[in-house]
mmCIF file of C-alpha atoms in Angstrom:
data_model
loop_
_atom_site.group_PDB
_atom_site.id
_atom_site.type_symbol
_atom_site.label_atom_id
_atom_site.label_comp_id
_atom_site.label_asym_id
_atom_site.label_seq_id
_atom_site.Cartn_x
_atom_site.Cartn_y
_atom_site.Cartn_z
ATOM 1 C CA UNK A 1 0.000 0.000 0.000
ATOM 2 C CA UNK A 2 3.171 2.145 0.630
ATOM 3 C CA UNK A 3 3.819 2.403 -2.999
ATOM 4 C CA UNK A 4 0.433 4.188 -3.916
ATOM 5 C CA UNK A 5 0.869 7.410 -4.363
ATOM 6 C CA UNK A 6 -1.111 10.673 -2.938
ATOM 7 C CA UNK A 7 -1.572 11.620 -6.775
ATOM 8 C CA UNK A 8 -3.564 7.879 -7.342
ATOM 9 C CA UNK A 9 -0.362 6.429 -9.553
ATOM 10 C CA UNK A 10 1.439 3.895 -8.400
ATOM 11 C CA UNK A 11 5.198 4.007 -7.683
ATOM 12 C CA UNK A 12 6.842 0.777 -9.129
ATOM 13 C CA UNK A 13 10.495 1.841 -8.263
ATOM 14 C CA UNK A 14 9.897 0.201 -4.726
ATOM 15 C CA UNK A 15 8.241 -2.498 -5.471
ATOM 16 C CA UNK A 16 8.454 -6.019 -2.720
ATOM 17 C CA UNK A 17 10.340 -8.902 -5.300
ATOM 18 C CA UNK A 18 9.654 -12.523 -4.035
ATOM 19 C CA UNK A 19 10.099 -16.085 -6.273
ATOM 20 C CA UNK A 20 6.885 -17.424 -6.308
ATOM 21 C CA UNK A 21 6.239 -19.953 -9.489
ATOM 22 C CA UNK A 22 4.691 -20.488 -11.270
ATOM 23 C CA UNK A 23 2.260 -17.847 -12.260
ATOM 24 C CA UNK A 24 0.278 -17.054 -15.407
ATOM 25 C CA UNK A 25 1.240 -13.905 -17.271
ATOM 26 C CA UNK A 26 -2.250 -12.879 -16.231
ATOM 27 C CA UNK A 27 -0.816 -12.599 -12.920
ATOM 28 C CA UNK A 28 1.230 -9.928 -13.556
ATOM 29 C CA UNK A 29 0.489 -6.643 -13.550
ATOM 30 C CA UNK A 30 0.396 -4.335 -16.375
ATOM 31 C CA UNK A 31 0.966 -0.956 -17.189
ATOM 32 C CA UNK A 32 -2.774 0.663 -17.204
ATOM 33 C CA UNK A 33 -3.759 -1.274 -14.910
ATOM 34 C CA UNK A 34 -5.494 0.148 -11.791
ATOM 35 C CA UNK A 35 -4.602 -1.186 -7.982
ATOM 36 C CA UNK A 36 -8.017 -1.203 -5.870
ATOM 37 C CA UNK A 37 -7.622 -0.321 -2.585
ATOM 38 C CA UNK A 38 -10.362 -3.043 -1.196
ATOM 39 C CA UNK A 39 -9.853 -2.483 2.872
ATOM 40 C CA UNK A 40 -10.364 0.708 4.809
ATOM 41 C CA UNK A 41 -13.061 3.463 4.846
ATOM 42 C CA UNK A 42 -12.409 4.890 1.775
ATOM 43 C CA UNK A 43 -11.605 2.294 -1.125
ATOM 44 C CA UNK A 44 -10.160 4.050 -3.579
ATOM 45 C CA UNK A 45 -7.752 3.154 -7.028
ATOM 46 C CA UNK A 46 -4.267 4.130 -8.465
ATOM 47 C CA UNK A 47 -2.897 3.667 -12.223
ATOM 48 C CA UNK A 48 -0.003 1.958 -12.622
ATOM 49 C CA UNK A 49 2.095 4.374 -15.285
ATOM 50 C CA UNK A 50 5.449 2.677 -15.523
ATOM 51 C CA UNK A 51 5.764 -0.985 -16.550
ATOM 52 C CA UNK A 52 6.412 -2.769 -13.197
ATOM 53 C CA UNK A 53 8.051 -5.768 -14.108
ATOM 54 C CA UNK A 54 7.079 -9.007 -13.416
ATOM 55 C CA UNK A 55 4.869 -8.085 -10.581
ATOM 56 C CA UNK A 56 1.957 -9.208 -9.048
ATOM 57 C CA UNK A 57 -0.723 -7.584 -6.957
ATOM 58 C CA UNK A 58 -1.051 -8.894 -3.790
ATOM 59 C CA UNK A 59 -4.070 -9.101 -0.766
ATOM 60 C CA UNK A 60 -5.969 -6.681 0.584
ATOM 61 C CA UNK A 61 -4.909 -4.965 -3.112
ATOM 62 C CA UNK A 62 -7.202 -5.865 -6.351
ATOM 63 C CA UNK A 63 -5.895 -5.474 -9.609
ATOM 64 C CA UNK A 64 -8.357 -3.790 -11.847
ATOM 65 C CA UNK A 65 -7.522 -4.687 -15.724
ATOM 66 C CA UNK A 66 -9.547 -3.127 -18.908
ATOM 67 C CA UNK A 67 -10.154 -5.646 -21.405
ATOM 68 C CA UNK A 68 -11.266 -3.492 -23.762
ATOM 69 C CA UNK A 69 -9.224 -0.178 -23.804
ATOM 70 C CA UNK A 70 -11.048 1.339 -27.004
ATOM 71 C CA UNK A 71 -14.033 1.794 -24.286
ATOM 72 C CA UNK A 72 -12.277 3.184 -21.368
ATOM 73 C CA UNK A 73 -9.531 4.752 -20.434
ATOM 74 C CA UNK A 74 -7.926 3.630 -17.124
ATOM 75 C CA UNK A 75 -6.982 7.176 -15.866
ATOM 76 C CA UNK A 76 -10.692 7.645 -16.612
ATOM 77 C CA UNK A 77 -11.934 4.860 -14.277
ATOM 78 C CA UNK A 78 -9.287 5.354 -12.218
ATOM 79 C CA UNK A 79 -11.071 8.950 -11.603
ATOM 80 C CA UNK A 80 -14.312 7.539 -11.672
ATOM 81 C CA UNK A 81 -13.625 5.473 -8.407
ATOM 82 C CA UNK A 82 -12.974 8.186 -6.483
ATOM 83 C CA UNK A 83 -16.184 10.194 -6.704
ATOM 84 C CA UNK A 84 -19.018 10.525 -4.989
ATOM 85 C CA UNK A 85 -20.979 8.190 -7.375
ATOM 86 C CA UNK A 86 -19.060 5.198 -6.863
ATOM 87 C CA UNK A 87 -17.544 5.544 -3.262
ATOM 88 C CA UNK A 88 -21.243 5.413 -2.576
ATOM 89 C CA UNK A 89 -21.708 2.696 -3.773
ATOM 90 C CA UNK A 90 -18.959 1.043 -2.776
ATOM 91 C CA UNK A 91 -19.824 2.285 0.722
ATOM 92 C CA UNK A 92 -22.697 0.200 0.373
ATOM 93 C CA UNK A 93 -21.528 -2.851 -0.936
ATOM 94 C CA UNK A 94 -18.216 -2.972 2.231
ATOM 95 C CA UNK A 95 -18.803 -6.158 4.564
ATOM 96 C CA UNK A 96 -17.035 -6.250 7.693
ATOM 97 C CA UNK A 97 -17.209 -5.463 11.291
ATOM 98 C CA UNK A 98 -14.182 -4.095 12.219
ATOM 99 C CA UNK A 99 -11.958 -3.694 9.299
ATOM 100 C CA UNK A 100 -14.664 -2.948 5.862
ATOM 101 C CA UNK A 101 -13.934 -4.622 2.938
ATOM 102 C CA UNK A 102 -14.960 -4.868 -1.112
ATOM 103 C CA UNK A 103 -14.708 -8.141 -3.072
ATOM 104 C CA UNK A 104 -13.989 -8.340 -6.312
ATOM 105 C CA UNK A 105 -17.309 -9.445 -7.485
ATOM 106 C CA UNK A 106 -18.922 -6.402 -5.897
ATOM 107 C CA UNK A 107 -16.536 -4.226 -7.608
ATOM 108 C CA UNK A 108 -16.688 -5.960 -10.824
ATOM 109 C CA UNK A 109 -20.877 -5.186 -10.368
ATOM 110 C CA UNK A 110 -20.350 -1.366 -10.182
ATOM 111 C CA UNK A 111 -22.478 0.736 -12.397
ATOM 112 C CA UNK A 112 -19.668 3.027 -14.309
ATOM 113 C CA UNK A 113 -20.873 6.150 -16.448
ATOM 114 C CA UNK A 114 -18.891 5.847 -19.687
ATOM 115 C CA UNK A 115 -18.925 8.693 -21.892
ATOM 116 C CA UNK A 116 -17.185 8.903 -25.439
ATOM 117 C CA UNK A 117 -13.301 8.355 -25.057
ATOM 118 C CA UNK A 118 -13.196 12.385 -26.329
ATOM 119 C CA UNK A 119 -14.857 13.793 -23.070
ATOM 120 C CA UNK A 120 -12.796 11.017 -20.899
ATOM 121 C CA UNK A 121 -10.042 12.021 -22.323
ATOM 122 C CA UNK A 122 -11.297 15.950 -21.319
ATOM 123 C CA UNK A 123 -11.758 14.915 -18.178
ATOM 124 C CA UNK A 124 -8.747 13.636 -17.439
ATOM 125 C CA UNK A 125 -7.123 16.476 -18.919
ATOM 126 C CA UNK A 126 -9.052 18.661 -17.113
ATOM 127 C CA UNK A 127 -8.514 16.241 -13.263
ATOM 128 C CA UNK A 128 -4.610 16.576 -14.331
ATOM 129 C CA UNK A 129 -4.720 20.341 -14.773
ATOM 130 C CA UNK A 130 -7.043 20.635 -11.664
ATOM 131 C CA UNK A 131 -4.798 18.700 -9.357
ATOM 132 C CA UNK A 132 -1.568 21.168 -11.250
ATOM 133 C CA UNK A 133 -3.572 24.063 -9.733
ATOM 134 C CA UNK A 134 -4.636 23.291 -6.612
ATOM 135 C CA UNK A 135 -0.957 21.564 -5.901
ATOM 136 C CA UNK A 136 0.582 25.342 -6.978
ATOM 137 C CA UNK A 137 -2.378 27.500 -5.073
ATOM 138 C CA UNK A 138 -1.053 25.060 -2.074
ATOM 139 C CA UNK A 139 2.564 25.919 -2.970
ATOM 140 C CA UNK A 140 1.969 29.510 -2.983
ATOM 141 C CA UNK A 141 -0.454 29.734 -0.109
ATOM 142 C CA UNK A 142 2.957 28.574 1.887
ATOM 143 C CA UNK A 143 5.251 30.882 0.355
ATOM 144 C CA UNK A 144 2.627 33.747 1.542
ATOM 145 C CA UNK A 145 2.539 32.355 4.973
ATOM 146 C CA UNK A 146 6.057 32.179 5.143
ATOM 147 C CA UNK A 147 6.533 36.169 3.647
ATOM 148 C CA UNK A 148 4.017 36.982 6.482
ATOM 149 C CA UNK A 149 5.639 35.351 9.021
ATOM 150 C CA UNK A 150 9.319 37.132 7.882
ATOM 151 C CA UNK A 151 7.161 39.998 7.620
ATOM 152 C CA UNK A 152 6.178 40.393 11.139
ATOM 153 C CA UNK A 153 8.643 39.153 12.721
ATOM 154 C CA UNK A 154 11.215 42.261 11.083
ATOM 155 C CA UNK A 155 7.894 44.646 12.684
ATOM 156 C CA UNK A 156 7.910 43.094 15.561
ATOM 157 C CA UNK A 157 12.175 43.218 16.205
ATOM 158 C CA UNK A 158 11.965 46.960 14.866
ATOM 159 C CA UNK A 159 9.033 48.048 16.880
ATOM 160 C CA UNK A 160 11.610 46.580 20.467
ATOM 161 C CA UNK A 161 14.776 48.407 18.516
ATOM 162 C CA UNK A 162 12.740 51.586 18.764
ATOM 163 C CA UNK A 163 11.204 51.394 22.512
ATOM 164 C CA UNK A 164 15.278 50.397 23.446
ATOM 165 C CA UNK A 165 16.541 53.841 21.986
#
């Protein structure tokens, strides 16, 4: 879980390597594939962006795979996950009395809103540039806080310079 990312991608650099054999190639996980977070109070995705090897995805993880990628993009459904739409209804589908949980048939049953590939690809042009924004609005928010902060702190020496004179 430590190698997905705030930004939902997955970081493959890091990744655990164990022999196990043998294993199918459908074992292994793909670039465009999505990682399902199936555990916690908020089951959300990530993409995988680089190719990761021979790697597999491993419990309480589920490997999402399109089978048909002139349908859906996965940066599309990897989006789609997280909204409100589909975390309720995963919300409703978690079992579990202390520690939730989605299975894989539950998520395979989700109702997911396909547009054209145009406006998916729009929209996750327009999540990418969104996510740009608020992570520079963030950035500059601190630099301001920071100025401020130098700001006052240069008032607040001069004002004891001036009572000491």
């Amino acid at each position: 879980m430590k190698d997905l990312l705030d930004d939902n991608s997955v970081d493959c650099s890091g990744l655990m390597k164990i022999d196990m054999y043998p294993l199918k190639e459908q074992h292994f996980a793909r670039k465009g594939d999505l990682v399902f977070r199936s555990r916690g109070q908020v089951n959300t995705s990530a993409v995988i962006r680089d190719n990761p090897g021979k790697a597999v995805i491993a419990a309480p993880l589920l490997m999402i795979r399109i089978k048909n990628n002139e349908n859906v993009l996965p940066e599309y459904l990897n989006w789609y996950i997280s909204q409100e739409d589909a975390q309720r209804y995963l919300t409703s589908m978690q079992a579990g009395t202390s520690v939730n949980m989605i299975r894989s048939t539950q998520l395979e049953q989700m109702p997911v809103h396909l547009p054209s590939l145009k406006m998916q690809k729009n929209i996750v042009e327009l999540v990418a540039l969104s996510t740009r924004e608020q992570m520079i609005l963030s950035a500059l928010a601190e630099k301001r806080r920071k100025y401020i902060s130098t700001l006052l702190m240069q008032l607040a020496k001069e004002d004891k310079n001036d009572e000491t004179s």
